[in-house]
Coordinates of C-alpha atoms and ligand atoms in Angstrom, one line a residue:
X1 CA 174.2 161.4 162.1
X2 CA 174.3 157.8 162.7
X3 CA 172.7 155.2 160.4
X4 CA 169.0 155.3 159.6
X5 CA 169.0 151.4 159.4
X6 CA 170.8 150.6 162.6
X7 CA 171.1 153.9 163.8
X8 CA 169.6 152.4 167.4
X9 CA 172.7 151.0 168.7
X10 CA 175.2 153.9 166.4
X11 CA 175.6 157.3 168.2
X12 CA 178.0 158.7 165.3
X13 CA 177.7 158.4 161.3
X14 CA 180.6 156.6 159.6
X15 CA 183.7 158.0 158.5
X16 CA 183.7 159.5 154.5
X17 CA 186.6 156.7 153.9
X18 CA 184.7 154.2 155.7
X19 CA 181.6 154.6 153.8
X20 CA 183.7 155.0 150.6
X21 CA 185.4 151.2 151.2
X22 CA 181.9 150.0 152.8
X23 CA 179.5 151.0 149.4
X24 CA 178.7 148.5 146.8
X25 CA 176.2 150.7 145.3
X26 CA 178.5 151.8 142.6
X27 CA 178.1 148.2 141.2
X28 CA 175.5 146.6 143.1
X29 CA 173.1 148.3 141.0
X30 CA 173.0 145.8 138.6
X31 CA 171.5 143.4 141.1
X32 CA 168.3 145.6 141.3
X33 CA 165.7 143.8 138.5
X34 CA 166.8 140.5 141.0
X35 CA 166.7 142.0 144.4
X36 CA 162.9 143.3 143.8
X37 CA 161.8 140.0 142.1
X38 CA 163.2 138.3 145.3
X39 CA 162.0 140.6 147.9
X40 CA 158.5 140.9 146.3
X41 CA 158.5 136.6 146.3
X42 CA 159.5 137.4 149.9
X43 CA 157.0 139.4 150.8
X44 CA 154.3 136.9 149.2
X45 CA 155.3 134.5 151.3
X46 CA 155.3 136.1 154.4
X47 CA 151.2 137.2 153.9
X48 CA 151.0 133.2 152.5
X49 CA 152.4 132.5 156.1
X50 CA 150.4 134.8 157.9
X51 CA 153.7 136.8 159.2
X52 CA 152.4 139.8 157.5
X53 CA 148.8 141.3 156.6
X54 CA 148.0 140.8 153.2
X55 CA 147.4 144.7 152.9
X56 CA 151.0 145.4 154.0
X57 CA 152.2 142.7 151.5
X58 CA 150.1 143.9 148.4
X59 CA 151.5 147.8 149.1
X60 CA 154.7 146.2 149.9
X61 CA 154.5 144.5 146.4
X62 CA 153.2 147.4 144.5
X63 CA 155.5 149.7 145.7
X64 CA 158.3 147.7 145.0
X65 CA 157.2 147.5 141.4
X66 CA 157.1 151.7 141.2
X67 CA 160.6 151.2 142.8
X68 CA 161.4 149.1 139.6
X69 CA 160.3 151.1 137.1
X70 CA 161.9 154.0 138.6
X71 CA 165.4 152.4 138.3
X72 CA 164.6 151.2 134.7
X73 CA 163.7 154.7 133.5
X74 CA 166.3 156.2 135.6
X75 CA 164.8 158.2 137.9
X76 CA 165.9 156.4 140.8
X77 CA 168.5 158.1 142.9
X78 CA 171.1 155.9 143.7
X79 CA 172.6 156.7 147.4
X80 CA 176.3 156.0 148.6
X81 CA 175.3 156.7 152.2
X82 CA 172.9 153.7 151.8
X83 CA 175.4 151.4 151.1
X84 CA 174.0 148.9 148.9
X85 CA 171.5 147.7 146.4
X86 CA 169.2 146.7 149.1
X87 CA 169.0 149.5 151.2
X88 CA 168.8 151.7 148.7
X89 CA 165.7 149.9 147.4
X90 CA 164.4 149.7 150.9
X91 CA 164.7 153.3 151.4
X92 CA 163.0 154.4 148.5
X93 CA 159.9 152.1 149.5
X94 CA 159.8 153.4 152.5
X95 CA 159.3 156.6 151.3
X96 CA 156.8 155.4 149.0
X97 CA 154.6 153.3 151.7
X98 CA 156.0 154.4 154.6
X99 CA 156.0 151.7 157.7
X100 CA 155.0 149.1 155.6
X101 CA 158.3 148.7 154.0
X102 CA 159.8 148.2 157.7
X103 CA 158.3 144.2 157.5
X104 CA 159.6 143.5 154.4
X105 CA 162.8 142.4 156.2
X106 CA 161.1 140.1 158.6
X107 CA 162.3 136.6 158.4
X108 CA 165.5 137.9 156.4
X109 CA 168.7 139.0 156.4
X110 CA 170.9 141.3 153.8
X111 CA 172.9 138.1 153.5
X112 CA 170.1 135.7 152.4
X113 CA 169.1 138.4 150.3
X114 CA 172.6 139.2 148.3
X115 CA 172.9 135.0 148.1
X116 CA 169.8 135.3 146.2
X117 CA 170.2 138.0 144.2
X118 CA 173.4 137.2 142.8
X119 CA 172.8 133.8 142.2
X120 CA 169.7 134.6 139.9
X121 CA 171.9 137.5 138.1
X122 CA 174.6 134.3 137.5
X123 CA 171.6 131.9 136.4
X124 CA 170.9 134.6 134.0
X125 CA 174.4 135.1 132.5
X126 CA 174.9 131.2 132.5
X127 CA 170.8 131.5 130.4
X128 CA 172.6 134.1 128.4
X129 CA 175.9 131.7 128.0
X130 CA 173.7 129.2 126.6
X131 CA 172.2 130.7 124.2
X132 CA 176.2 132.4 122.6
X133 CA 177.3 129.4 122.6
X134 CA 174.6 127.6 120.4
X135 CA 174.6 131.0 118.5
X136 CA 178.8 130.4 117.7
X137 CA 178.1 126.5 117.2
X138 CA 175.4 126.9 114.6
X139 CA 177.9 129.4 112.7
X140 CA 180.6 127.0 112.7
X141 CA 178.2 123.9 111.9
X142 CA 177.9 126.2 108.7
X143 CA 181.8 126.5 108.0
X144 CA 181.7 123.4 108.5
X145 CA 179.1 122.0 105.8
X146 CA 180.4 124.0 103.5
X147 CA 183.9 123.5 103.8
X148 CA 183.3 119.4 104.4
X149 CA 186.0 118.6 101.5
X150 CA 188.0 121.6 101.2
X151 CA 191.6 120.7 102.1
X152 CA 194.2 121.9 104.8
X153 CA 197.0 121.7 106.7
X154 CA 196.7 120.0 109.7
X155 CA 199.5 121.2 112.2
X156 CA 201.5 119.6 115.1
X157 CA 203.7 122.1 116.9
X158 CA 202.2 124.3 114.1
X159 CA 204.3 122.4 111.7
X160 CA 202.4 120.7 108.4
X161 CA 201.4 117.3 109.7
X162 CA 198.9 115.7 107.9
X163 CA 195.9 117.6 105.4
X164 CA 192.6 117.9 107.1
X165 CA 189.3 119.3 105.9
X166 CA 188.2 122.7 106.7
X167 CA 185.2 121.3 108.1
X168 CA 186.7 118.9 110.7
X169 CA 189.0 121.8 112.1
X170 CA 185.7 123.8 112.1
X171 CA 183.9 120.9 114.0
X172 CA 186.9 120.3 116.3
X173 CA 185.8 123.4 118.0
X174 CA 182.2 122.6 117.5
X175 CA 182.9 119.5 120.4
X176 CA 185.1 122.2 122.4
X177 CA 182.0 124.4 123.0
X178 CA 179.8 121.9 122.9
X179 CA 181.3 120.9 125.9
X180 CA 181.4 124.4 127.2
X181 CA 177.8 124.1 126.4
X182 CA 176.9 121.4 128.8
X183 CA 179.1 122.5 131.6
X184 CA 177.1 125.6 131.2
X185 CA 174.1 123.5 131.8
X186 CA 175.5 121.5 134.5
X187 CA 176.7 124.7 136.7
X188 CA 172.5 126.1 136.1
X189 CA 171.4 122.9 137.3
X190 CA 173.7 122.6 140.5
X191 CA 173.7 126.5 141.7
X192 CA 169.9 126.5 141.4
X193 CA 168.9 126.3 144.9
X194 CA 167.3 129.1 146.9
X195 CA 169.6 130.6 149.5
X196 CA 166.0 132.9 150.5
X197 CA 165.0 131.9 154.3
X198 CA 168.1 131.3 155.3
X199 CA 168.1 134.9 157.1
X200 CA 171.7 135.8 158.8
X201 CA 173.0 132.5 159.4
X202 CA 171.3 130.3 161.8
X203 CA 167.6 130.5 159.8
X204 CA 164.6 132.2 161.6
X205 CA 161.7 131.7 163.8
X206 CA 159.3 133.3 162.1
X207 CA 157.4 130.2 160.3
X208 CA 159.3 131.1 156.4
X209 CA 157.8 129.1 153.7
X210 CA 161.1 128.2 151.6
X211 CA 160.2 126.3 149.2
X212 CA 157.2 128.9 147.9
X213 CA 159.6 131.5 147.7
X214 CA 162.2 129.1 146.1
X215 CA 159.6 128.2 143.6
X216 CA 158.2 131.6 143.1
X217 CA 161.7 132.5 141.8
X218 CA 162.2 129.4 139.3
X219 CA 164.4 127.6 142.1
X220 CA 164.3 123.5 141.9
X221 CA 164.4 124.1 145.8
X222 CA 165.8 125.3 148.8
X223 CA 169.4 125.4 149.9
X224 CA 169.6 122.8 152.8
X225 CA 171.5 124.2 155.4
X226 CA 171.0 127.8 156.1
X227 CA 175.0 128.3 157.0
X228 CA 176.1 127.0 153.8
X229 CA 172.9 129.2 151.7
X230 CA 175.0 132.7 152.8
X231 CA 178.1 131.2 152.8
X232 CA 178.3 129.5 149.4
X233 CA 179.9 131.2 146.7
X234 CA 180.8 128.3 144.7
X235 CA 178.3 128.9 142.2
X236 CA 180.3 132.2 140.9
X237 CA 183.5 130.5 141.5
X238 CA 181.8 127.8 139.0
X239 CA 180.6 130.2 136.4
X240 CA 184.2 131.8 136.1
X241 CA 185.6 128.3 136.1
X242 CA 183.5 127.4 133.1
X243 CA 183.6 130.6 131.6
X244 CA 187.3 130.7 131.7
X245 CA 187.5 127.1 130.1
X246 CA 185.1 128.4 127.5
X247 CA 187.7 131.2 126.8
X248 CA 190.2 129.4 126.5
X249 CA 188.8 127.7 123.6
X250 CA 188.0 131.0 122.1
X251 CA 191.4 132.3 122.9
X252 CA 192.9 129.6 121.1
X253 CA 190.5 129.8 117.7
X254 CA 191.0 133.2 117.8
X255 CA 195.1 132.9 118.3
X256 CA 194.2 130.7 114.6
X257 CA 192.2 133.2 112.8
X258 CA 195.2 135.9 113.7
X259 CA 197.4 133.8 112.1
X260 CA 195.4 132.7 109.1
X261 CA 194.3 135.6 108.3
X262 CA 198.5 136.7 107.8
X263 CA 200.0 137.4 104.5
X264 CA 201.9 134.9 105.0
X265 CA 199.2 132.0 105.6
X266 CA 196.4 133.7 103.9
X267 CA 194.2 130.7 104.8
X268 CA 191.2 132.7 105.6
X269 CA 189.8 136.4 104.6
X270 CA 187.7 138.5 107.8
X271 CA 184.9 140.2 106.6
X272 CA 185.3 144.2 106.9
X273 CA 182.4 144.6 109.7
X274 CA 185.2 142.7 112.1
X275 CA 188.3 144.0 110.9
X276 CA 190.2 147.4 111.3
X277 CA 192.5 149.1 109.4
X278 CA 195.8 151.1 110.2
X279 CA 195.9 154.9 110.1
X280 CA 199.8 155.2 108.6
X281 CA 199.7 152.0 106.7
X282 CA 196.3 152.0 103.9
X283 CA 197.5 148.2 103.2
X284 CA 196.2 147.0 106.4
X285 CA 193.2 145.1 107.7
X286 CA 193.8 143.7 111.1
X287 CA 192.0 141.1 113.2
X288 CA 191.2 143.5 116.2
X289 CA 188.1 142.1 117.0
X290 CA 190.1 138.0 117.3
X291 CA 193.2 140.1 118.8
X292 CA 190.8 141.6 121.5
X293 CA 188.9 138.4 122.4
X294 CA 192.8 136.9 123.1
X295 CA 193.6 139.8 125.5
X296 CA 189.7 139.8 127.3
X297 CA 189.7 136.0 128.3
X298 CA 192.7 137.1 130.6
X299 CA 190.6 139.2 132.4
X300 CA 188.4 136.5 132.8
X301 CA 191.0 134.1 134.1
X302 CA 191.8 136.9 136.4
X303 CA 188.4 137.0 138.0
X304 CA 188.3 133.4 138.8
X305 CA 191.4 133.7 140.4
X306 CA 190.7 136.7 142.0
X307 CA 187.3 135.2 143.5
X308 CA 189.1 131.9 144.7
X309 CA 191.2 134.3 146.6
X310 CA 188.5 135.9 148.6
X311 CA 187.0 133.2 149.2
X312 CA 190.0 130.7 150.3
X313 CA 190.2 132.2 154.2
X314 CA 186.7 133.0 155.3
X315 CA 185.9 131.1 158.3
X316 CA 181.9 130.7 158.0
X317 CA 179.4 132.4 157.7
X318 CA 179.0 135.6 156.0
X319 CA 182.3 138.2 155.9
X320 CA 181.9 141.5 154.2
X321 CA 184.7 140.3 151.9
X322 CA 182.0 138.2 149.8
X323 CA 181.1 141.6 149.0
X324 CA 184.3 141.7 146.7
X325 CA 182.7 138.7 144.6
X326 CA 180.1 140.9 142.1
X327 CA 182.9 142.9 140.2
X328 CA 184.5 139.8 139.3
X329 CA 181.5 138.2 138.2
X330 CA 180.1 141.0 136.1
X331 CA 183.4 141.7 134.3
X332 CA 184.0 137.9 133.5
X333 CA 180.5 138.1 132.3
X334 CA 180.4 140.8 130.2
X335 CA 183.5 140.1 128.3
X336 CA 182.7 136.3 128.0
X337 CA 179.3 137.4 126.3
X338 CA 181.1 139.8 124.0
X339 CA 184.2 137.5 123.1
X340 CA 181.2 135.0 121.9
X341 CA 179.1 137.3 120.1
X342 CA 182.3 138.6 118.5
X343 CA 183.1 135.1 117.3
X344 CA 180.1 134.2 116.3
X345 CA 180.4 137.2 114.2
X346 CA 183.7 136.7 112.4
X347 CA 183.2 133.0 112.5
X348 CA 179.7 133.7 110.1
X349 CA 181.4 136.1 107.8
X350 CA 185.1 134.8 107.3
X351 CA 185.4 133.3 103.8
X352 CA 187.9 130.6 103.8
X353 CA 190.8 130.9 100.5
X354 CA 190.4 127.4 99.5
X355 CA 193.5 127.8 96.9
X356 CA 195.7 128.6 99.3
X357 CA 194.5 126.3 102.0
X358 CA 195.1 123.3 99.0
X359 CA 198.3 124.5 98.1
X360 CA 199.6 124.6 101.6
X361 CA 197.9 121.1 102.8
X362 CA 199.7 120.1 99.9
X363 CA 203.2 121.5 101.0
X364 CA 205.7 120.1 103.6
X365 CA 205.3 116.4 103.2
X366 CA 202.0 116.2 104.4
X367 CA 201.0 112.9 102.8
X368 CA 204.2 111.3 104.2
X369 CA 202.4 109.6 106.3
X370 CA 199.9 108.2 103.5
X371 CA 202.7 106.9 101.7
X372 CA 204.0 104.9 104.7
X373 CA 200.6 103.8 105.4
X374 CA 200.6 102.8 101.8
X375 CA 203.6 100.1 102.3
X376 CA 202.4 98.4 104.9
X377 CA 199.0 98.0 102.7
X378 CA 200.3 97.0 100.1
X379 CA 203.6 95.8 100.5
X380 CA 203.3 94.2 104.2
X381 CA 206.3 95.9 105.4
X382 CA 206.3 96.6 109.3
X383 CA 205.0 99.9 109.9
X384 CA 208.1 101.1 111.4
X385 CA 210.1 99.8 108.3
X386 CA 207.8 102.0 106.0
X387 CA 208.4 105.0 108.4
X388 CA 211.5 104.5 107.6
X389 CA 212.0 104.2 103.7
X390 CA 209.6 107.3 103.6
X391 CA 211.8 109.0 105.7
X392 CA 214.4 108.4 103.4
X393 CA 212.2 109.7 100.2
X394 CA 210.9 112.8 102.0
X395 CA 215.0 113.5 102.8
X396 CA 215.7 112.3 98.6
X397 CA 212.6 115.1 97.8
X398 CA 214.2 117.7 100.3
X399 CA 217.4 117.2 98.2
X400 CA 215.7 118.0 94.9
X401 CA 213.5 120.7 96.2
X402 CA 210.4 118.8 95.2
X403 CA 207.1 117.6 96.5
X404 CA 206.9 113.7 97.1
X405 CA 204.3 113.2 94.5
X406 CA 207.3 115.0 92.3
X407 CA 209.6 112.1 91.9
X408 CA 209.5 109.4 89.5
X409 CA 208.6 106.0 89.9
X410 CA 212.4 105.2 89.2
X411 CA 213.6 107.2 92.2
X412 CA 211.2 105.6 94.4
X413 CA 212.2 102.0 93.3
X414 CA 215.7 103.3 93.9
X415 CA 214.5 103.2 97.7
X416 CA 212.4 100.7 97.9
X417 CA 211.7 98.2 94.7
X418 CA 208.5 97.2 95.7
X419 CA 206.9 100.4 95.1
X420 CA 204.5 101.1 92.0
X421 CA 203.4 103.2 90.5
X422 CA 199.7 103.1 92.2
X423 CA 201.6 104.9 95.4
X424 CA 201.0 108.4 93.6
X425 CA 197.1 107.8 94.2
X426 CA 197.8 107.9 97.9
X427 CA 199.9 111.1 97.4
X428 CA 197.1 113.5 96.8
X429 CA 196.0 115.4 99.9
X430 CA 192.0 114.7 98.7
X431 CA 192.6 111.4 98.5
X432 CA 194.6 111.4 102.1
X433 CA 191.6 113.1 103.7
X434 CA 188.8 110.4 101.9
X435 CA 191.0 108.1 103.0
X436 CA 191.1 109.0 106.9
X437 CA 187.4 107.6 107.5
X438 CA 188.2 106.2 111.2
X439 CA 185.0 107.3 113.5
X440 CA 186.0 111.2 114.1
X441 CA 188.5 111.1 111.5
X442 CA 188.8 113.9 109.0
X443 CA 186.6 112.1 105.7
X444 CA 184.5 114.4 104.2
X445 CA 182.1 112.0 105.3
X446 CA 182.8 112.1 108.2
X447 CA 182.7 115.3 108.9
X448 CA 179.2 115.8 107.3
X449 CA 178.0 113.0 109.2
X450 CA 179.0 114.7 112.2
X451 CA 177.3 118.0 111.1
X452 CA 174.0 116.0 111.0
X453 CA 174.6 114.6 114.6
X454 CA 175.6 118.3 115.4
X455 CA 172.0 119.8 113.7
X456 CA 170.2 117.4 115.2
X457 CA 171.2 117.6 119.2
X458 CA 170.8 121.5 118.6
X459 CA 167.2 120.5 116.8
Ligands
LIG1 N1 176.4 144.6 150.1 C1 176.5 143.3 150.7 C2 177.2 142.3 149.8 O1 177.3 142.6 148.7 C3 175.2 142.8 151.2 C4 175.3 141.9 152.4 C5 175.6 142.7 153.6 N2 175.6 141.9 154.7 C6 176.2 142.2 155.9 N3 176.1 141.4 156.9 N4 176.9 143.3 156.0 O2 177.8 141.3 150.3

């Protein structure tokens, strides 16, 4: 039989492969709580306007909200024939109301509608990003107060550099999502426009009321030009660019908390509640839950990709390939939320081994640099002159298989004779990290005076 919602120009039903590639329902779903807020704001409008009888709108909007609660307490049967979200809650109201829910659609157009809906599901999700990524900040703002003068290793090429504090590695990542943080507010306050009115492409006759239903669903407005409002998917292509950004940063923290938490770095302990253990090997406590959150953030690099190709060759308007956008979307979504909740978690319970992060700030020449630093200070040499006569200790300390704060004032004088012996102050890695008190430089005090900032734009 041919279709019951444009059966009139259809004198045959589709094909079972046709309606298997044509239904969204299977995922579409998900859009439902948004699709009923915006048709009953829709249906508002259009008794506001006069386009409809306010008895037709009020069983319109009742019957929607039975629809609703059906789906929540899952009830509602979901129908492939139907095709998609909408129709399937269309159907169902008409069953309820009967002719009623046949002007519902006045004024509108599936495509308005789905521009809508998914743009409120994605204003949601960013609303939900928001509040992760405070969630993971405030745990590492923690780390990072208590850990403002523990020392580390600072790496380049993930060789010993130069000994930082635990708590400026931890706030390093604090300005990463911070800045995840406010592109995640930028992207809510650009994609918030209402695409609702612009019906199939062109607008409509019928005298729509935009911006009440714009308002009505916490829009700052409507979307300007009705060709761009169901055309427009750079608002998902913007949460998956910021979401993939955001992962990224997570990728790379948890790439570090796989290897610190290594026998062979040992710089931090994961609690048990995010940590596995082997079945052949009772030694082992692995860092599944950082491991995952590496591997998921490819998925959500995928997605943006995947969108920007669906997108990159439609002519305008609508194509039924924007339907191929919501997968994407949900996926990215759902395993961005996870990766941060599963941060946040092993970020709050991981107890950093201060010994072992001391003894390895201390190791591979890490106050090299200090020394140098400490020539030109106190002996006016030319900093590239000091580089130089340090390089020469660190290879004399190599020789004996000894720290630089190991050799004797008489070996150093053998170098350089205007050393003394006050260099050894600026040997120690706590004094190399007081000493670093440049604005954002690794000081304890810096780093707590950064924490305050931190507390109090969170506040
Ligand atoms: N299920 C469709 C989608 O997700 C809804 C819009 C259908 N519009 C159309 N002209 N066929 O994109």
């Amino acid at each position: 039989s041919s279709n019951q919602m444009w059966g009139g120009r259809f004198a045959a039903g589709p094909d079972a492969i046709m309606e298997a590639i044509n239904a969204s329902i299977g995922f579409d779903k998900r859009l439902a709580a948004q699709d009923i807020a915006g048709s009953r704001a829709h249906a508002a409008m259009l008794a506001a306007t006069g386009i409809l009888s306010d008895s037709d709108a009020k069983a319109i909007r009742e019957g929607l909200l039975t629809v609703l609660s059906e789906i929540e307490d899952g009830s509602f049967e979901f129908s492939t024939a139907l095709e998609d979200i909408h129709m399937n809650v269309e159907a169902r109201l008409k069953e309820l109301i009967g002719d009623a829910a046949g002007r519902l659609h006045t004024g509108r157009s599936r495509n308005d509608q789905v521009a809508t809906d998914f743009r409120l599901w994605v204003r949601d999700q960013l609303d939900a990003a928001d509040a992760g990524l405070v969630a993971l900040i405030r745990a590492l703002l923690a780390q990072a107060e208590a850990g403002a003068d523990w020392v580390m290793p600072g790496f380049t090429h993930l060789q010993t550099a130069q000994p930082v504090t635990w708590g400026h590695h931890m706030m390093a990542y604090v300005e990463m999502f911070g800045r995840d943080l406010s592109r995640v507010r930028d992207a809510r306050a650009r994609m918030n426009e209402s695409p609702l009115g612009a019906a199939a492409l062109a607008g409509t006759g019928f005298p729509v009321d935009r911006e009440m239903t714009a308002q009505a669903l916490g829009f700052d407005r409507p979307m300007a030009n009705s060709l761009d409002a169901v055309s427009a998917r750079d608002f998902a292509l913007e949460f998956l660019s910021v979401a993939s950004i955001s992962a990224m940063h997570l990728s790379r923290f948890a790439e570090e908390l796989v290897i610190w938490s290594s026998a062979q770095f040992r710089f931090v302990t994961l609690s048990d509640r995010f940590s596995t253990g082997s079945s052949i090997m009772p030694q082992k406590k692995n860092p599944d839950a950082a491991e995952l959150i590496r591997a998921k953030i490819g998925r959500i690099f995928g997605a943006n990709v995947a969108l920007m190709m669906v997108m990159k060759g439609l002519p305008l308007a609508y194509s039924k390939d924007m339907q191929e956008d919501k997968e994407q979307v949900f996926d990215a979504a759902d395993n961005w939320m996870l990766a941060l909740a599963a941060m946040e978690g092993m970020v709050r319970d991981m107890s950093a081994n201060t010994s072992a992060l001391e003894a390895a700030a201390a190791a591979g020449f890490s106050t090299a640099t200090d020394l140098a630093d400490w020539l030109v200070r106190e002996t006016g040499l030319p900093f590239r002159e000091a580089h130089h006569v340090t390089g020469s200790l660190v290879a004399m300390a190599e020789r004996k298989g000894c720290d630089l704060s190991e050799l004797t004032l008489e070996e150093m004088v053998s170098v350089k004779d205007t050393i003394t012996n006050d260099v050894f102050d600026v040997l120690g890695v706590h004094n190399s990290v007081a000493s670093r008190t440049s604005y954002g430089g690794t000081a304890p005090a810096r780093v707590r005076q950064q924490v305050a900032r931190w507390k109090e734009i969170l506040e």
